[in-house]
Short mmCIF file of C-alpha atoms and ligand atoms in Angstrom, two decimals:
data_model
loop_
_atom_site.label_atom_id
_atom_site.label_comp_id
_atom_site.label_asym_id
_atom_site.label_seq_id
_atom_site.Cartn_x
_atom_site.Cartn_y
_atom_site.Cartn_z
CA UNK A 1 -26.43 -5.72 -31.36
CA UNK A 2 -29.07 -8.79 -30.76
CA UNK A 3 -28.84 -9.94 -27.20
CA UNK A 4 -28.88 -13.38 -25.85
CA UNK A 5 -32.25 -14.72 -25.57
CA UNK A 6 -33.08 -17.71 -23.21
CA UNK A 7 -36.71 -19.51 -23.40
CA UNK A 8 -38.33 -21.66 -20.69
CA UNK A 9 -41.08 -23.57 -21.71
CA UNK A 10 -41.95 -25.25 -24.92
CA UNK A 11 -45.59 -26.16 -24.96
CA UNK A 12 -48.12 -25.48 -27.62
CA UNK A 13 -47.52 -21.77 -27.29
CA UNK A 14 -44.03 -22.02 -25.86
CA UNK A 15 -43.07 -24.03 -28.82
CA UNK A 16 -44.61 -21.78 -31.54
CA UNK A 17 -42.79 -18.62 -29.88
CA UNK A 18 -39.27 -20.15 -29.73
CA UNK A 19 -39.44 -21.11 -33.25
CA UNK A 20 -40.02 -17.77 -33.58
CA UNK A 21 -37.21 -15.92 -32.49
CA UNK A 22 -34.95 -18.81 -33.97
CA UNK A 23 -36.55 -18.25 -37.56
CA UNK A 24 -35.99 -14.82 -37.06
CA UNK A 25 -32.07 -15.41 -36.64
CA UNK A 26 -31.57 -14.19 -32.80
CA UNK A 27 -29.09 -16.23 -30.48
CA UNK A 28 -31.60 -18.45 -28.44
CA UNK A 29 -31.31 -21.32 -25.89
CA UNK A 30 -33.97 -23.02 -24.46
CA UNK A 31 -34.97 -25.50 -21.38
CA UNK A 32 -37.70 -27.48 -21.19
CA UNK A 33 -39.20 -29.31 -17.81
CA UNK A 34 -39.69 -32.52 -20.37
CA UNK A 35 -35.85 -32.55 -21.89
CA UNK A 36 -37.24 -34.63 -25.31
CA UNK A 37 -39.16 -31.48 -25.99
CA UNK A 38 -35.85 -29.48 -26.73
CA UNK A 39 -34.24 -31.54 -29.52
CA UNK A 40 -35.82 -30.10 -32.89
CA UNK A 41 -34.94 -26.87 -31.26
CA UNK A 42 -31.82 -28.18 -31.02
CA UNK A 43 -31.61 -29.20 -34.79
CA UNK A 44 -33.43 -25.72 -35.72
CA UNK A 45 -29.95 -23.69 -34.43
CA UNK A 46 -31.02 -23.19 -31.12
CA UNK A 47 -28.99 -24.06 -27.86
CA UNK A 48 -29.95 -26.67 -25.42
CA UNK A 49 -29.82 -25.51 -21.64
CA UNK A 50 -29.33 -27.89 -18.59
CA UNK A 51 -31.43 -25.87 -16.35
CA UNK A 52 -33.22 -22.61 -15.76
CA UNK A 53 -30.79 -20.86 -14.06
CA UNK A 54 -27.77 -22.10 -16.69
CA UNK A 55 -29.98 -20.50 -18.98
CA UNK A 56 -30.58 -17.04 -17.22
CA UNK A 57 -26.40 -17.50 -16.67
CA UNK A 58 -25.99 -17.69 -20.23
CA UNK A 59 -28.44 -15.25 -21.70
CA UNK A 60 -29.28 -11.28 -21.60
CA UNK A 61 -32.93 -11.55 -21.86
CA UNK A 62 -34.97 -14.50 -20.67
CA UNK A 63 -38.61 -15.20 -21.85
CA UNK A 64 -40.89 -17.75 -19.69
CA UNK A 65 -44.14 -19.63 -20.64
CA UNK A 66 -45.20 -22.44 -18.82
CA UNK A 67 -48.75 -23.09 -17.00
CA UNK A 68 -50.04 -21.66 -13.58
CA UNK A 69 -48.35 -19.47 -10.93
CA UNK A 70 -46.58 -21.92 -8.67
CA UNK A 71 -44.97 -23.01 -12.24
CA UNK A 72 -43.66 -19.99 -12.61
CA UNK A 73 -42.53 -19.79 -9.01
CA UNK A 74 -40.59 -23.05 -9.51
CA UNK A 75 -38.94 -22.32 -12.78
CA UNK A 76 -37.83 -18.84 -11.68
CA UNK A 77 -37.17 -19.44 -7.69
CA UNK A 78 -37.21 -23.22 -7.41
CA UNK A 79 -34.56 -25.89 -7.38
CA UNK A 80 -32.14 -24.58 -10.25
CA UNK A 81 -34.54 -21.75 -10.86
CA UNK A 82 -33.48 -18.99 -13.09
CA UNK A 83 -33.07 -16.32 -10.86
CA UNK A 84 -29.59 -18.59 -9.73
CA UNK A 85 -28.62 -16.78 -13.36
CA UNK A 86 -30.46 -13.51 -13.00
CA UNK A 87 -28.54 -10.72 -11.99
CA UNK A 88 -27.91 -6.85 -12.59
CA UNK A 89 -28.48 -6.01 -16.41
CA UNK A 90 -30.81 -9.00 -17.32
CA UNK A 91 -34.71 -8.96 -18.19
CA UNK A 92 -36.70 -11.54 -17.89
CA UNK A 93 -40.39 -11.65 -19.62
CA UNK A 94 -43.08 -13.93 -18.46
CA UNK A 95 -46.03 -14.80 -21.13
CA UNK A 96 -47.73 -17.16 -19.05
CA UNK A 97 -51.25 -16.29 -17.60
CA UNK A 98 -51.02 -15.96 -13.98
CA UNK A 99 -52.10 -14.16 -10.87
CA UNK A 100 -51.79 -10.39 -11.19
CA UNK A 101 -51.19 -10.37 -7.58
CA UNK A 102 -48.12 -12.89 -7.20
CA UNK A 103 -46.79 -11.21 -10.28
CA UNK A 104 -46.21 -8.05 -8.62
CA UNK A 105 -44.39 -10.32 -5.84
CA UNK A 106 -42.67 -12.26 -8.25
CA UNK A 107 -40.96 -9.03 -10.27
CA UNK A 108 -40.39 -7.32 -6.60
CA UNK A 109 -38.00 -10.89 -5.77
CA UNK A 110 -36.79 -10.15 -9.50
CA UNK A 111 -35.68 -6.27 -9.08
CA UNK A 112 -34.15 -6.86 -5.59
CA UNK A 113 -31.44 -9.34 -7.86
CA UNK A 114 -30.87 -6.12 -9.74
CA UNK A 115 -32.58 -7.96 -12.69
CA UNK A 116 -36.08 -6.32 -14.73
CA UNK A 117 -38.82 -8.13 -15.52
CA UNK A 118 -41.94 -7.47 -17.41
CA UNK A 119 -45.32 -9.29 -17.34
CA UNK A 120 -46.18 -10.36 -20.94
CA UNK A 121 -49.06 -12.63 -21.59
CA UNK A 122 -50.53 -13.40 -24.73
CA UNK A 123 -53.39 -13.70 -26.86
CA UNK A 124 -54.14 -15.64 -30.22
CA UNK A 125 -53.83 -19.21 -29.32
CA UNK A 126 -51.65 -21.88 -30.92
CA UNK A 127 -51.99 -20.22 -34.33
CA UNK A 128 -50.76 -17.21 -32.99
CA UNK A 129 -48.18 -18.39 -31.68
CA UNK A 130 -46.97 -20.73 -34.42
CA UNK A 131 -47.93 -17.59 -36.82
CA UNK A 132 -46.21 -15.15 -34.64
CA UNK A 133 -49.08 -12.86 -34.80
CA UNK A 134 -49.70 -12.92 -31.32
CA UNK A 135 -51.25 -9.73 -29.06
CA UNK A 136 -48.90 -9.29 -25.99
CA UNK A 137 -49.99 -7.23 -23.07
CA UNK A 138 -47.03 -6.03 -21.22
CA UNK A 139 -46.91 -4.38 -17.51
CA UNK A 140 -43.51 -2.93 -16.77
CA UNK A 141 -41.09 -0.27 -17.55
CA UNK A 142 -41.25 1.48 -20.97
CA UNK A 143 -37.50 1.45 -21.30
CA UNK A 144 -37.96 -2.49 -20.42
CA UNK A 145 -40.41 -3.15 -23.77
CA UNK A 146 -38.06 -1.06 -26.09
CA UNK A 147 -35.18 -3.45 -25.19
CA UNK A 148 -37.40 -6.49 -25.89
CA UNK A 149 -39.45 -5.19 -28.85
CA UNK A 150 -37.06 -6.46 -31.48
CA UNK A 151 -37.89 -10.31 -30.21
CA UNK A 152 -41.44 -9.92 -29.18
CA UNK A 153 -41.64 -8.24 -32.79
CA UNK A 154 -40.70 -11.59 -33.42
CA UNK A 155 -43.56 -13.20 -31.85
CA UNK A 156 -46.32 -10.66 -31.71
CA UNK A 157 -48.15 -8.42 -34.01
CA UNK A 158 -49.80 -6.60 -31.81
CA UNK A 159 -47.67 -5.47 -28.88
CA UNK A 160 -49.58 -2.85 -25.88
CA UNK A 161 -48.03 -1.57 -23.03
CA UNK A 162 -50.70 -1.83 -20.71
CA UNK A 163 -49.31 -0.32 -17.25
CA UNK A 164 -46.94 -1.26 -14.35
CA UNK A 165 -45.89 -4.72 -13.14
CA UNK A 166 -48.91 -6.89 -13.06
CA UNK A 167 -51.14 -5.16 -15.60
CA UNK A 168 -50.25 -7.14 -18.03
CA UNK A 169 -52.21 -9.48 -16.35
CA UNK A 170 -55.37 -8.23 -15.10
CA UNK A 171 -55.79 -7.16 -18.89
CA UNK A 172 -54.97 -10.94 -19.91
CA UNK A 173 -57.78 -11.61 -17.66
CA UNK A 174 -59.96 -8.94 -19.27
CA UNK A 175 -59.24 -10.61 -22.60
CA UNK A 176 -59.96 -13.97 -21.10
CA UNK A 177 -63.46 -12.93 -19.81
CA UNK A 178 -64.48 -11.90 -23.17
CA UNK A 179 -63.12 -15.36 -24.51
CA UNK A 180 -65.39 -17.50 -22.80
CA UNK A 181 -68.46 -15.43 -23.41
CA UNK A 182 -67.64 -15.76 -26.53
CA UNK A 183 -67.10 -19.61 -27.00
CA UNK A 184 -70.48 -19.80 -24.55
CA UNK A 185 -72.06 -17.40 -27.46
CA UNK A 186 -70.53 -19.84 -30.26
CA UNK A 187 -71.86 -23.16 -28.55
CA UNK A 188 -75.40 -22.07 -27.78
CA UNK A 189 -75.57 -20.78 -31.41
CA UNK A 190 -74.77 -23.81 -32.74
CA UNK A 191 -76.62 -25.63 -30.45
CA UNK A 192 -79.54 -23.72 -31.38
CA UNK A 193 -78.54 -23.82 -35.35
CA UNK A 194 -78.32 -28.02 -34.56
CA UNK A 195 -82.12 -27.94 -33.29
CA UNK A 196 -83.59 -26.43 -36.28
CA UNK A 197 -81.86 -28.43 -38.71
CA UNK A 198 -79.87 -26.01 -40.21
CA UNK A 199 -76.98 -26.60 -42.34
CA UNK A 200 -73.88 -25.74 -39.28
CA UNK A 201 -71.31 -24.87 -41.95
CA UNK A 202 -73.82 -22.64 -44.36
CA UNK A 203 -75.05 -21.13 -41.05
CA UNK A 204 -71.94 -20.79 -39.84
CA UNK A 205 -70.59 -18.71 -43.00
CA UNK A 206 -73.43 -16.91 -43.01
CA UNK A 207 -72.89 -15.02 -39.80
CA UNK A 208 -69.34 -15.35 -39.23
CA UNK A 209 -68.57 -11.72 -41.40
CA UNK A 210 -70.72 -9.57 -39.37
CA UNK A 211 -71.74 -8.52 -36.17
CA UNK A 212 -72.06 -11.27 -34.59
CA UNK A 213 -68.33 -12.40 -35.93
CA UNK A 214 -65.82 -13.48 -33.23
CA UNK A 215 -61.97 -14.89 -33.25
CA UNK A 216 -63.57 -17.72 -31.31
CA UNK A 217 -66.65 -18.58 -34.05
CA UNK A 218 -63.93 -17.93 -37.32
CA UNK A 219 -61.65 -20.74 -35.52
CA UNK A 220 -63.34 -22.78 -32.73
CA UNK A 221 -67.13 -23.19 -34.39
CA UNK A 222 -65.76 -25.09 -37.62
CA UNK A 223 -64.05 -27.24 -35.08
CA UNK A 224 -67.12 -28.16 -32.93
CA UNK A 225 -69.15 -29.09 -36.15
CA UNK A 226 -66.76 -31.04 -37.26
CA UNK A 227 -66.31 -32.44 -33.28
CA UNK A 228 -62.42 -32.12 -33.22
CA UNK A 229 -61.95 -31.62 -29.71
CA UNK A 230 -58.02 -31.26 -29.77
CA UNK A 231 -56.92 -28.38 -28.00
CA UNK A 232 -55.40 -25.39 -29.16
CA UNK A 233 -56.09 -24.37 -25.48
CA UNK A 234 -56.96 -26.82 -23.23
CA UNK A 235 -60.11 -26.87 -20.90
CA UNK A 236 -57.77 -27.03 -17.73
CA UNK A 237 -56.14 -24.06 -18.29
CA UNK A 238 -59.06 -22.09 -19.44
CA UNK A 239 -60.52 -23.17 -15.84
CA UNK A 240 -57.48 -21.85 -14.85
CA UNK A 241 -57.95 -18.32 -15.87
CA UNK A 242 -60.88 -17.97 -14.98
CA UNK A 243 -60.12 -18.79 -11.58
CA UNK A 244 -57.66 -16.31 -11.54
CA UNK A 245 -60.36 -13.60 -13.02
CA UNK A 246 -62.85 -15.32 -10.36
CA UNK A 247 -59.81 -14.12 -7.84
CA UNK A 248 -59.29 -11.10 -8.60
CA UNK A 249 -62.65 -10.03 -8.79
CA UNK A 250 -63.71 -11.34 -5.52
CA UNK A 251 -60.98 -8.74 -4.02
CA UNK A 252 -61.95 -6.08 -5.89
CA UNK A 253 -65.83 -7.31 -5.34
CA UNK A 254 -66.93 -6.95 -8.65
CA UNK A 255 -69.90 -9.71 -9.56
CA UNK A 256 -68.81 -11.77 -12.81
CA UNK A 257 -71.82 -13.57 -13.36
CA UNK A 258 -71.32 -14.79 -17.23
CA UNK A 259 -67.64 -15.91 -16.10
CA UNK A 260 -68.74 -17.63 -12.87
CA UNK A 261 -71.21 -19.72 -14.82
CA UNK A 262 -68.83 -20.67 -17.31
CA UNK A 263 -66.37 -21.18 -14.90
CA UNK A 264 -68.74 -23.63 -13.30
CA UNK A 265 -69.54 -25.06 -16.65
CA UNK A 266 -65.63 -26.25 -17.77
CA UNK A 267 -65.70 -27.72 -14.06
CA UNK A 268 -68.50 -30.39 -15.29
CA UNK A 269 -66.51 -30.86 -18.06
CA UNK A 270 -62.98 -31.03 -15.87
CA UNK A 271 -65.26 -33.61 -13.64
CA UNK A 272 -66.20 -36.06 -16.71
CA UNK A 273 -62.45 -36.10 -16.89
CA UNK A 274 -62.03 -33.94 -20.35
CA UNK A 275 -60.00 -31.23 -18.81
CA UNK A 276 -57.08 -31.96 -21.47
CA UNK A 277 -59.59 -31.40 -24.64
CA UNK A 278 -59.71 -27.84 -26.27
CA UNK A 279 -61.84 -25.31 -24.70
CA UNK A 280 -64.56 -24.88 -27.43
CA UNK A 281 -65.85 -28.62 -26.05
CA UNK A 282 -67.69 -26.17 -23.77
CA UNK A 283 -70.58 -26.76 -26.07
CA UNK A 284 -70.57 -30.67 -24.74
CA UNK A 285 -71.60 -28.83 -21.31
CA UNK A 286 -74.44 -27.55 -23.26
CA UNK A 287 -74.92 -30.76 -25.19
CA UNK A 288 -75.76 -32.79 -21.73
CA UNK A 289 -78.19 -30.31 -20.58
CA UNK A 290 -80.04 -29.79 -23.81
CA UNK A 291 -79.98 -34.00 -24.48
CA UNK A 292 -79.13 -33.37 -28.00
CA UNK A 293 -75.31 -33.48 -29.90
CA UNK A 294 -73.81 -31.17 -32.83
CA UNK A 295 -73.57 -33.08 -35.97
CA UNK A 296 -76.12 -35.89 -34.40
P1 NAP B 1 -48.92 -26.44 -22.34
O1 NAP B 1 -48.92 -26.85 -23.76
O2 NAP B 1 -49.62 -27.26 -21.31
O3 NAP B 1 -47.39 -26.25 -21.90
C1 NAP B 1 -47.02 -25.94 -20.60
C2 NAP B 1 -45.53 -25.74 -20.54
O4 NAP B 1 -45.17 -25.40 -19.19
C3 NAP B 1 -44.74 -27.02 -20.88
O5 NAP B 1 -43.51 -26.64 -21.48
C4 NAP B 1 -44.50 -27.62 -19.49
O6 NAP B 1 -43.38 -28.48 -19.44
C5 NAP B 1 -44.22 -26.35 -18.71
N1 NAP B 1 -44.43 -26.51 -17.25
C6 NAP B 1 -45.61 -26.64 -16.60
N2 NAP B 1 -45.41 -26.72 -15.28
C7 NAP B 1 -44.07 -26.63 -15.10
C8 NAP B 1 -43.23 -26.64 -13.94
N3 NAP B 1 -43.75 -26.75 -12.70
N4 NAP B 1 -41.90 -26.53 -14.12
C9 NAP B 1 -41.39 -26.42 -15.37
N5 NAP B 1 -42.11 -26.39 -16.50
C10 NAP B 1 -43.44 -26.49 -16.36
O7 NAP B 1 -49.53 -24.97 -22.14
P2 NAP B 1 -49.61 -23.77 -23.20
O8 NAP B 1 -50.92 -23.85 -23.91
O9 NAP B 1 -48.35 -23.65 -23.95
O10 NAP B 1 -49.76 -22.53 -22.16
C11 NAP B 1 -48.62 -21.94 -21.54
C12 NAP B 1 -49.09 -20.61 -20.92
O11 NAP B 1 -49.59 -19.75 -21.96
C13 NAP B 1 -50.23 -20.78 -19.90
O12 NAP B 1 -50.08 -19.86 -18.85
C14 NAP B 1 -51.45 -20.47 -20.73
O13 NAP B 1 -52.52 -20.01 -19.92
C15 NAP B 1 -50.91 -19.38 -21.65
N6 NAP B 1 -51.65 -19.22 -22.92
C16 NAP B 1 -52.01 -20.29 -23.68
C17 NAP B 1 -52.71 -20.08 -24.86
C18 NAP B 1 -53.16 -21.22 -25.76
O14 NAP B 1 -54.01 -20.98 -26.63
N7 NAP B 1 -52.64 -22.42 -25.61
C19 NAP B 1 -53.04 -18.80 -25.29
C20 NAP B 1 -52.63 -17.74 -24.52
C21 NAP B 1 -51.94 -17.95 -23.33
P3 NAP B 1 -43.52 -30.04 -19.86
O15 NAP B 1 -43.30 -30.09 -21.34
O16 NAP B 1 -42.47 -30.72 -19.08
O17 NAP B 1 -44.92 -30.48 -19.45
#
């Protein structure tokens, strides 16, 4: 029988996910930090939750997505924080992107309530999300995933267990490292492409079907031609990632020297005060240094 599914945290991907698992018929309440965010959940079938840990009270299995680390901290252990609900029997998955490290903290706190929890980030952006085709990483228990396949079925195509508590993570970060090489790879191309005086779209159609083909050229590079800067993931929490990868690197001390760059490169862009615009307006890093504009 379908369990009772709780969600914390409607933002772009949030949002997408929750719709989700209420299109998909399951029994689903959900809280949001901004309450105006819950009402078309509301008038989709789902329930509305006062607060985190009503929600945990009320449901078997309790997903999480919200920003950075200490978010997660203070919707799971802060005032009203879900593990006042969480107790022997429940799971709760976490698909934000945060530290690997406090993750394995954060699920010890979890167990020692007699509750599970898995570490479940995600890949494929806001389309992803809204397409429920996302790739979900999971570090946990195997018998953990099986309970929760049904609903991240829901939300994911792709779904890897990856290893224990916290893996989940350091291979988010994995797949965030080749992200931004990738959007750097995009942005100097068409940089370069802009220079010569080439036709962006034609070249961009040209290459996009073979080697050099990438999730972020297909869906970011039409976007910087056409200068759309609205975020499907926004340039404050790509810095944020890669300050976690920049992390976790340092204490294993492995050099990163593509992602510390481009790490250093969203910070201009975070210091021009764009840190809310998507993450492919990396190429307006590239744009200032080279004196010349995309589509200019
Ligand atoms: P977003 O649109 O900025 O939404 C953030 C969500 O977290 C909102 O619901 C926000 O509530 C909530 N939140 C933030 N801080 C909170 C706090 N202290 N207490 C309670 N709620 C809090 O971000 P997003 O793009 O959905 O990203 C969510 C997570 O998914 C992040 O960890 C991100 O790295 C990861 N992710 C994003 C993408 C992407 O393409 N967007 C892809 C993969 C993974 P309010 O509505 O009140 O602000």
């Amino acid at each position: 029988m379908a369990e009772k599914i709780g969600f914390l945290g409607l933002g772009i991907m949030g949002r997408g996910m929750a719709r989700n698992l209420i299109k998909a018929g399951f029994d689903v309440t959900v809280w949001n930090r901004t309450a105006a965010r819950v009402d078309e959940f509301v008038q989709a079938g789902a329930q509305a939750g006062a607060t985190p840990a009503a929600v945990a009270a009320a449901c078997d299995i309790v997903f999480v997505c919200v920003s950075d680390t200490p978010d997660v901290e203070q919707v799971i252990f802060g005032e009203n924080g879900a593990s006042g609900g969480l107790s022997a029997g429940k799971l709760l998955v976490d698909h934000s992107t945060i530290s690997p490290q406090a993750t394995k903290s954060i699920a010890e706190r979890v167990n020692a309530l007699g509750a599970r929890m898995l570490d479940a980030p995600v890949s494929g952006g806001s389309e992803g999300a809204a397409k429920g085709t996302l790739s979900i990483m999971i570090g946990g228990a195997a018998e953990d995933i099986e309970r929760a396949r049904p609903y991240l079925q829901a939300m994911g195509k792709t779904i890897t267990h990856v290893g224990e508590q916290g893996a989940g993570q350091m291979v988010k970060l994995v797949n965030q490292i080749l992200v931004v090489g990738n959007m750097l790879a995009a942005a100097e191309a068409l940089l370069f492409a802009q220079a010569g005086g080439l036709d962006l779209s034609k070249a961009l159609s040209a290459v996009v079907g073979g080697a050099a083909g990438s999730w972020m050229l297909s869906n970011r590079g039409p976007q910087v031609i056409a200068r759309d800067w609205r975020p499907g993931f926004t340039i404050d929490l790509q810095q944020k990632d890669l300050r976690l990868a920049l992390t976790a690197a340092d204490s294993m001390g492995v050099p990163l020297l593509g992602t510390s760059m481009i790490f250093n490169l969203y910070r201009t862009l975070q210091q021009q005060g764009l840190g809310s615009e998507g993450n492919h307006a990396l190429v307006k890093a590239l744009e200032h240094l080279a004196g010349l504009e995309i589509g200019k």
